[in-house]
Coordinates of C-alpha atoms and ligand atoms in Angstrom, one line a residue:
X1 CA 0.1 0.2 -0.1
X2 CA 1.3 3.5 -0.9
X3 CA 2.4 5.6 1.6
X4 CA 0.6 8.5 3.0
X5 CA 3.4 10.8 2.0
X6 CA 3.8 9.6 -1.3
X7 CA -0.6 9.4 -2.2
X8 CA -1.3 12.6 -4.0
X9 CA -4.8 12.8 -5.1
X10 CA -5.4 14.0 -8.3
X11 CA -8.0 16.1 -7.0
X12 CA -5.5 18.0 -5.0
X13 CA -3.3 18.5 -7.9
X14 CA -6.6 20.7 -9.5
X15 CA -6.9 22.7 -6.4
X16 CA -3.8 23.7 -6.7
X17 CA -4.0 24.5 -10.0
X18 CA -6.7 27.3 -9.9
X19 CA -5.4 30.2 -10.8
X20 CA -5.2 33.9 -9.0
X21 CA -7.9 36.4 -10.4
X22 CA -6.5 37.1 -13.6
X23 CA -5.2 40.6 -14.6
X24 CA -5.6 44.1 -12.3
X25 CA -9.1 44.8 -10.8
X26 CA -11.0 46.7 -13.1
X27 CA -12.6 49.7 -11.5
X28 CA -16.7 49.1 -11.0
X29 CA -18.5 50.4 -8.1
X30 CA -21.1 47.4 -7.2
X31 CA -24.5 48.6 -8.6
X32 CA -26.7 46.0 -7.3
X33 CA -26.8 44.1 -10.1
X34 CA -24.3 41.9 -12.6
X35 CA -25.2 40.3 -15.6
X36 CA -22.8 37.6 -17.6
X37 CA -22.5 37.3 -21.1
X38 CA -25.9 35.3 -21.3
X39 CA -27.0 37.9 -19.4
X40 CA -27.8 36.1 -16.3
X41 CA -27.8 38.1 -13.1
X42 CA -26.1 36.8 -10.2
X43 CA -28.4 36.0 -7.5
X44 CA -27.0 33.0 -5.5
X45 CA -24.1 32.1 -3.8
X46 CA -23.2 29.0 -2.6
X47 CA -20.6 28.7 -0.3
X48 CA -18.6 25.3 1.2
X49 CA -17.3 25.3 4.3
X50 CA -15.9 22.0 4.9
X51 CA -14.3 19.6 2.6
X52 CA -15.1 16.7 5.0
X53 CA -18.1 14.5 5.5
X54 CA -18.9 11.8 8.1
X55 CA -21.0 10.0 5.4
X56 CA -19.3 8.3 2.0
X57 CA -22.2 8.5 -0.5
X58 CA -20.8 6.9 -3.6
X59 CA -21.8 9.2 -6.1
X60 CA -20.1 12.0 -4.2
X61 CA -17.1 10.4 -2.0
X62 CA -17.0 7.0 -2.4
X63 CA -15.0 5.3 0.2
X64 CA -11.9 3.6 -1.6
X65 CA -10.8 7.4 -3.0
X66 CA -11.9 9.4 0.5
X67 CA -10.5 7.2 2.7
X68 CA -8.1 7.5 5.6
X69 CA -5.3 8.8 3.2
X70 CA -7.1 11.1 1.6
X71 CA -6.2 14.8 2.5
X72 CA -8.0 17.2 3.0
X73 CA -7.3 21.0 3.7
X74 CA -5.5 21.9 6.1
X75 CA -7.4 24.7 8.5
X76 CA -5.1 27.5 7.7
X77 CA -6.6 26.9 3.9
X78 CA -10.3 27.6 4.8
X79 CA -11.5 31.0 4.6
X80 CA -12.4 31.9 8.0
X81 CA -15.9 33.2 8.8
X82 CA -14.8 36.9 8.6
X83 CA -13.2 36.4 5.1
X84 CA -16.5 34.2 3.7
X85 CA -18.5 37.3 5.1
X86 CA -16.5 40.2 3.8
X87 CA -16.4 38.6 0.3
X88 CA -20.2 37.8 0.7
X89 CA -21.3 41.6 1.6
X90 CA -18.8 41.9 -1.7
X91 CA -21.6 39.3 -4.0
X92 CA -24.4 40.7 -2.0
X93 CA -23.5 44.8 -2.9
X94 CA -23.4 43.0 -6.8
X95 CA -27.2 41.9 -6.2
X96 CA -26.8 38.3 -4.5
X97 CA -29.7 37.9 -2.2
X98 CA -29.9 33.8 -1.9
X99 CA -26.7 32.2 0.3
X100 CA -26.4 28.5 0.8
X101 CA -24.0 26.8 2.8
X102 CA -22.9 23.7 2.0
X103 CA -19.8 21.4 1.8
X104 CA -18.7 18.3 2.5
X105 CA -21.3 18.0 5.5
X106 CA -21.8 22.1 6.6
X107 CA -22.9 21.1 10.2
X108 CA -19.0 19.9 11.0
X109 CA -17.9 23.1 10.7
X110 CA -16.8 24.2 14.0
X111 CA -19.2 26.9 15.7
X112 CA -21.2 27.2 11.6
X113 CA -23.7 29.1 14.1
X114 CA -21.5 32.0 14.5
X115 CA -21.2 32.4 10.3
X116 CA -24.8 32.3 10.3
X117 CA -25.1 34.9 12.7
X118 CA -22.4 37.2 10.8
X119 CA -24.3 36.4 7.3
X120 CA -27.4 37.2 8.7
X121 CA -26.3 40.8 9.8
X122 CA -25.8 41.4 6.4
X123 CA -28.5 43.2 3.9
X124 CA -29.3 43.6 0.4
X125 CA -28.5 47.4 -1.0
X126 CA -32.5 47.6 -0.9
X127 CA -32.3 47.0 2.7
X128 CA -33.8 43.3 2.9
X129 CA -32.1 40.4 4.7
X130 CA -30.5 37.2 2.8
X131 CA -32.4 34.3 2.2
X132 CA -30.0 32.1 4.3
X133 CA -30.2 28.0 3.7
X134 CA -28.3 25.1 4.5
X135 CA -28.1 21.7 2.7
X136 CA -27.4 19.0 5.2
X137 CA -26.8 15.5 5.4
X138 CA -29.3 15.5 7.9
X139 CA -27.0 13.3 10.6
X140 CA -26.4 16.2 13.1
X141 CA -29.5 18.2 12.6
X142 CA -31.5 16.8 15.6
X143 CA -28.7 18.3 18.1
X144 CA -28.4 21.5 16.1
X145 CA -31.7 23.0 14.5
X146 CA -32.8 25.2 17.5
X147 CA -28.9 26.7 17.2
X148 CA -29.4 27.1 13.6
X149 CA -32.6 29.1 13.7
X150 CA -31.3 31.1 16.4
X151 CA -28.7 32.4 14.4
X152 CA -30.4 33.6 11.9
X153 CA -30.9 30.8 9.5
X154 CA -34.1 30.2 7.3
X155 CA -34.1 26.9 6.0
X156 CA -32.6 23.8 5.5
X157 CA -32.4 21.1 2.7
X158 CA -31.9 18.1 4.1
X159 CA -30.5 14.8 2.1
X160 CA -31.9 11.7 2.2
X161 CA -31.7 8.4 -0.5
X162 CA -34.2 6.3 1.2
X163 CA -36.1 5.3 3.9
X164 CA -35.6 1.8 3.5
X165 CA -32.8 1.2 6.8
X166 CA -30.8 -1.2 4.7
X167 CA -31.0 0.9 1.2
X168 CA -30.0 3.8 3.4
X169 CA -26.8 2.4 5.5
X170 CA -25.6 1.1 2.4
X171 CA -25.9 4.7 0.7
X172 CA -24.1 6.7 2.8
X173 CA -21.9 3.6 3.0
X174 CA -21.1 4.5 7.0
X175 CA -23.9 2.6 8.8
X176 CA -25.8 5.9 9.4
X177 CA -29.2 5.0 10.7
X178 CA -32.3 6.4 8.7
X179 CA -34.3 7.3 11.8
X180 CA -31.5 9.6 12.8
X181 CA -31.7 11.6 9.9
X182 CA -36.0 11.3 10.5
X183 CA -35.7 12.8 13.7
X184 CA -33.2 15.6 12.3
X185 CA -35.6 16.9 10.1
X186 CA -38.1 16.6 12.9
X187 CA -36.3 18.9 14.9
X188 CA -35.7 21.3 11.9
X189 CA -39.3 21.7 11.4
X190 CA -40.1 21.8 15.2
X191 CA -37.4 24.7 15.2
X192 CA -38.9 26.4 12.0
X193 CA -36.6 25.6 9.5
X194 CA -39.3 25.7 7.2
X195 CA -40.3 25.1 4.6
X196 CA -38.0 22.1 4.5
X197 CA -36.8 20.4 1.4
X198 CA -35.8 16.6 0.7
X199 CA -33.5 16.4 -1.7
X200 CA -33.1 12.2 -3.1
X201 CA -30.7 11.2 -5.3
X202 CA -32.2 8.6 -7.5
X203 CA -29.4 6.1 -9.0
X204 CA -30.8 3.4 -11.6
X205 CA -30.5 -0.1 -9.6
X206 CA -29.5 1.2 -6.5
X207 CA -32.4 3.3 -4.9
X208 CA -35.6 3.4 -7.5
X209 CA -37.3 1.4 -5.3
X210 CA -37.4 4.1 -3.0
X211 CA -39.2 6.7 -5.2
X212 CA -42.8 5.7 -4.0
X213 CA -42.5 5.1 -0.3
X214 CA -40.4 8.6 -0.3
X215 CA -43.1 9.9 -2.1
X216 CA -46.1 8.5 -0.2
X217 CA -43.9 9.5 3.0
X218 CA -43.6 13.4 2.3
X219 CA -46.7 13.5 0.4
X220 CA -48.8 16.2 2.4
X221 CA -46.2 16.5 5.0
X222 CA -45.9 20.2 4.0
X223 CA -42.1 19.0 3.2
X224 CA -41.1 19.2 -0.7
X225 CA -39.1 15.9 -2.0
X226 CA -37.3 16.5 -4.7
X227 CA -35.6 13.8 -6.7
X228 CA -32.1 14.9 -8.3
X229 CA -30.8 12.8 -11.2
X230 CA -27.4 11.3 -10.4
X231 CA -25.2 13.5 -12.1
X232 CA -21.7 13.5 -13.8
X233 CA -20.3 15.8 -11.5
X234 CA -16.4 15.4 -10.4
X235 CA -14.2 12.8 -11.1
X236 CA -14.2 10.2 -8.6
X237 CA -18.0 8.6 -8.8
X238 CA -17.4 6.3 -11.9
X239 CA -20.5 7.9 -13.2
X240 CA -22.6 5.9 -16.1
X241 CA -25.5 7.2 -18.0
X242 CA -27.2 3.6 -17.1
X243 CA -27.3 4.6 -13.9
X244 CA -29.3 7.5 -14.3
X245 CA -33.1 7.6 -14.1
X246 CA -34.7 10.0 -16.3
X247 CA -36.8 12.7 -14.7
X248 CA -39.5 12.0 -17.1
X249 CA -39.6 8.3 -16.3
X250 CA -39.8 9.1 -12.3
X251 CA -42.6 11.5 -12.6
X252 CA -44.5 8.9 -15.1
X253 CA -43.8 6.1 -12.1
X254 CA -45.4 8.4 -9.5
X255 CA -48.5 9.4 -11.5
X256 CA -49.1 5.9 -12.2
X257 CA -50.0 5.6 -8.4
X258 CA -50.3 9.6 -7.2
X259 CA -51.8 11.4 -9.9
X260 CA -49.6 14.7 -10.5
X261 CA -50.1 18.0 -12.5
X262 CA -47.3 20.4 -13.3
X263 CA -46.9 23.7 -11.7
X264 CA -45.4 26.8 -12.6
X265 CA -41.9 27.7 -11.7
X266 CA -41.7 30.2 -8.7
X267 CA -38.8 32.0 -9.6
X268 CA -36.3 32.1 -12.4
X269 CA -33.3 30.1 -12.4
X270 CA -35.4 27.6 -10.0
X271 CA -33.3 24.3 -10.4
X272 CA -36.3 22.3 -9.8
X273 CA -39.2 21.7 -12.0
X274 CA -42.4 21.4 -9.7
X275 CA -44.9 18.6 -9.9
X276 CA -48.4 18.7 -7.8
X277 CA -50.6 16.1 -6.3
X278 CA -54.1 16.4 -8.1
X279 CA -57.0 15.8 -6.0
X280 CA -60.0 13.9 -7.3
X281 CA -61.0 16.7 -10.0
X282 CA -57.8 16.5 -11.4
X283 CA -56.8 20.3 -9.5
X284 CA -53.7 21.0 -7.7
X285 CA -54.4 19.9 -3.8
X286 CA -52.1 22.3 -1.8
X287 CA -52.6 20.3 1.2
X288 CA -51.0 17.3 -0.9
X289 CA -48.1 19.3 -1.8
X290 CA -45.5 19.0 -4.4
X291 CA -42.6 17.3 -5.7
X292 CA -39.4 18.3 -7.5
X293 CA -37.3 17.1 -10.2
X294 CA -34.0 18.5 -10.9
X295 CA -32.8 17.0 -14.4
X296 CA -29.6 17.9 -14.5
X297 CA -28.3 15.4 -16.8
X298 CA -31.8 14.6 -19.1
X299 CA -33.0 18.5 -19.3
X300 CA -30.2 21.3 -19.7
X301 CA -31.3 24.3 -17.2
X302 CA -28.1 26.9 -17.5
X303 CA -30.4 29.3 -19.6
X304 CA -31.5 30.9 -16.1
X305 CA -28.3 29.4 -14.6
X306 CA -27.8 32.6 -11.4
X307 CA -25.1 30.8 -9.1
X308 CA -21.3 30.8 -8.3
X309 CA -19.8 29.1 -5.9
X310 CA -17.3 29.5 -3.7
X311 CA -15.1 26.5 -2.2
X312 CA -13.8 25.8 1.3
X313 CA -10.4 28.0 0.3
X314 CA -12.1 30.9 -1.5
X315 CA -12.0 29.7 -5.0
X316 CA -14.8 30.8 -7.0
X317 CA -16.6 28.5 -9.6
X318 CA -19.1 30.2 -12.2
X319 CA -20.1 26.3 -12.8
X320 CA -20.6 23.0 -10.8
X321 CA -18.7 21.5 -13.8
X322 CA -16.2 23.8 -14.2
X323 CA -12.4 22.7 -14.2
X324 CA -10.7 25.5 -12.7
X325 CA -11.5 28.1 -10.1
X326 CA -10.5 31.8 -9.6
X327 CA -8.7 32.5 -6.6
X328 CA -10.6 35.0 -4.2
X329 CA -8.8 34.2 -1.1
X330 CA -5.3 35.6 -2.4
X331 CA -6.9 38.8 -3.3
X332 CA -8.4 38.8 0.7
X333 CA -5.1 37.7 2.0
X334 CA -2.6 40.4 0.2
X335 CA -4.8 43.2 1.6
X336 CA -7.2 43.7 -1.7
X337 CA -9.7 46.7 -0.7
X338 CA -13.2 45.9 -0.7
X339 CA -13.4 47.8 -3.8
X340 CA -10.9 45.9 -5.4
X341 CA -12.4 42.6 -4.4
X342 CA -15.9 43.8 -5.6
X343 CA -14.1 44.8 -8.8
X344 CA -12.7 41.2 -10.1
X345 CA -16.0 39.5 -8.8
X346 CA -17.6 41.6 -11.3
X347 CA -14.8 41.1 -13.9
X348 CA -15.3 37.6 -13.3
X349 CA -18.8 37.0 -13.9
X350 CA -19.0 39.8 -16.5
X351 CA -16.9 37.4 -18.5
X352 CA -18.9 34.3 -18.0
X353 CA -20.3 32.3 -20.4
X354 CA -20.5 28.3 -19.0
X355 CA -23.5 26.6 -20.0
X356 CA -22.1 22.6 -19.3
X357 CA -25.7 21.1 -19.4
X358 CA -26.4 22.5 -22.3
X359 CA -23.7 21.5 -24.1
X360 CA -23.6 17.9 -23.0
X361 CA -27.0 17.9 -24.2
X362 CA -25.9 19.4 -27.5
X363 CA -28.1 22.1 -27.5
X364 CA -25.2 24.3 -27.2
X365 CA -21.7 24.1 -28.9
X366 CA -18.8 23.5 -26.5
X367 CA -16.6 26.5 -25.5
X368 CA -13.7 25.0 -23.8
X369 CA -12.0 22.5 -22.9
X370 CA -13.2 21.5 -19.2
X371 CA -10.0 18.6 -17.9
X372 CA -10.8 16.9 -14.8
X373 CA -13.5 18.3 -13.1
X374 CA -13.9 19.4 -9.4
X375 CA -15.9 17.2 -6.8
X376 CA -19.0 18.3 -5.6
X377 CA -17.9 17.7 -1.8
X378 CA -15.1 20.2 -2.7
X379 CA -17.8 23.4 -4.4
X380 CA -20.8 21.9 -2.7
X381 CA -24.0 21.4 -4.7
Ligands
LIG401 N1 -23.4 17.1 2.6 C1 -24.7 17.5 2.3 C2 -25.6 16.8 2.1 O1 -25.5 16.0 1.4 O2 -26.9 17.7 1.8 C3 -24.5 18.7 1.4 C4 -23.4 18.7 0.6 S1 -23.6 17.4 -0.9 C5 -22.4 17.9 -2.2 C6 -25.1 18.8 -2.0 C7 -26.3 17.6 -2.6 O3 -25.5 17.3 -3.8 C8 -26.7 16.5 -1.6 O4 -28.2 16.8 -2.0 C9 -26.3 15.3 -2.6 O5 -27.4 14.5 -2.5 C10 -26.3 16.3 -3.9 N2 -25.2 15.6 -4.8 C11 -24.0 15.2 -4.5 N3 -23.1 13.8 -5.5 C12 -24.1 14.0 -6.4 C13 -24.3 13.5 -7.6 N4 -23.4 12.7 -8.7 N5 -25.1 13.6 -8.6 C14 -26.4 14.4 -8.2 N6 -26.5 14.9 -6.7 C15 -25.4 14.8 -6.0
LIG402 FE1 -21.2 14.0 2.3 FE2 -22.7 15.1 1.5 FE3 -21.7 14.3 -0.6 FE4 -22.8 12.3 1.1 S1 -23.5 14.1 -0.4 S2 -20.8 12.2 0.8 S3 -23.0 13.6 2.7 S4 -21.2 15.7 1.2
LIG403 FE1 -25.5 26.6 -14.0 FE2 -23.2 24.8 -15.3 FE3 -25.4 24.0 -14.2 FE4 -25.4 25.1 -16.2 S1 -24.4 23.3 -15.9 S2 -27.2 25.4 -14.4 S3 -24.5 26.7 -16.1 S4 -24.1 25.2 -12.6

């Protein structure tokens, strides 16, 4: 077996290779709205607060790669809470209204409540508080829900890939019981962290038998269950197209038992397509609620993509499938002024042309060679 010092993961190579923000920052003061080359505004910032996780979901951090020899980022590489807040302030000045904390498992980051408090104090140029949400595997939620709410967190999204305990334990691959995640969801609801969303990644041949039990369980609960197509994100999960269960097929399977009808999107840039449960007269029954499907593989939704991603060590990614980030930490740590940071963010977003999903689907010509992709656990979902 390779000694720890000899083993260098390709993932680490890629992280190190991320370039500094190119060129001198432009002189451009934030105007509250910033658009990229396709006219897409910057509205949503996803912040990864840790590259560590206590689960080993095979589609994200497979055990054979993220094993005891894997080198996680050292603490000094992580953005501090003050650095995250300072950067976020500049993003907000450019029009970001929604913040999603993610990871890795964000609840593993020590004192995450302190970061939430700092972010909750920020205001948009219109004086509004931010919509602050967090995506979690739910394992620590029962313990932390009340403190997260008190710190200013608005909502949570909990990932849950099945209700059957054996299936769930094998999906998380650390033998974690499903009952504990369900307890976490209850605690989040009791703490007022709603409306809660539950994300289920569907892998054909692995957890597809859980689709209907999950739909039945959450129907009428006030919780929106969202099914995510298994994505070819990163390079370590051995993704294959035949393991993707297309959303259209999934909706049909549910509708065969629980009639559904399509609902309008509530906001531009929304990732999920909404389907409402129908009542006996074929109308949407609001008490029964709705599901969402996120068809990242079979239906491109780049046209309205307003999301930027900040990695744990301060690399800005303009697309989930980008192979390179832009080093904002270097700016922070070389004493750039707020105005320079704001200008650098503006210059990057205004040059943005990424639309990977459309290119994969053949709806747009490929514009760049993507190289090895960055892992989901590194930049967050
Ligand atoms: N650990 C937290 C969690 O699992 O909710 C937050 C980080 S996780 C990377 C964010 C989301 O990405 C989760 O909902 C997870 O299911 C999803 N995800 C990870 N890898 C994926 C893949 N290959 N395809 C689709 N979704 C994926
Ligand atoms: Fe961890 Fe979330 Fe990735 Fe699963 S999806 S391994 S819980 S970061
Ligand atoms: Fe946005 Fe990139 Fe996903 Fe398209 S592929 S929706 S640009 S993150």
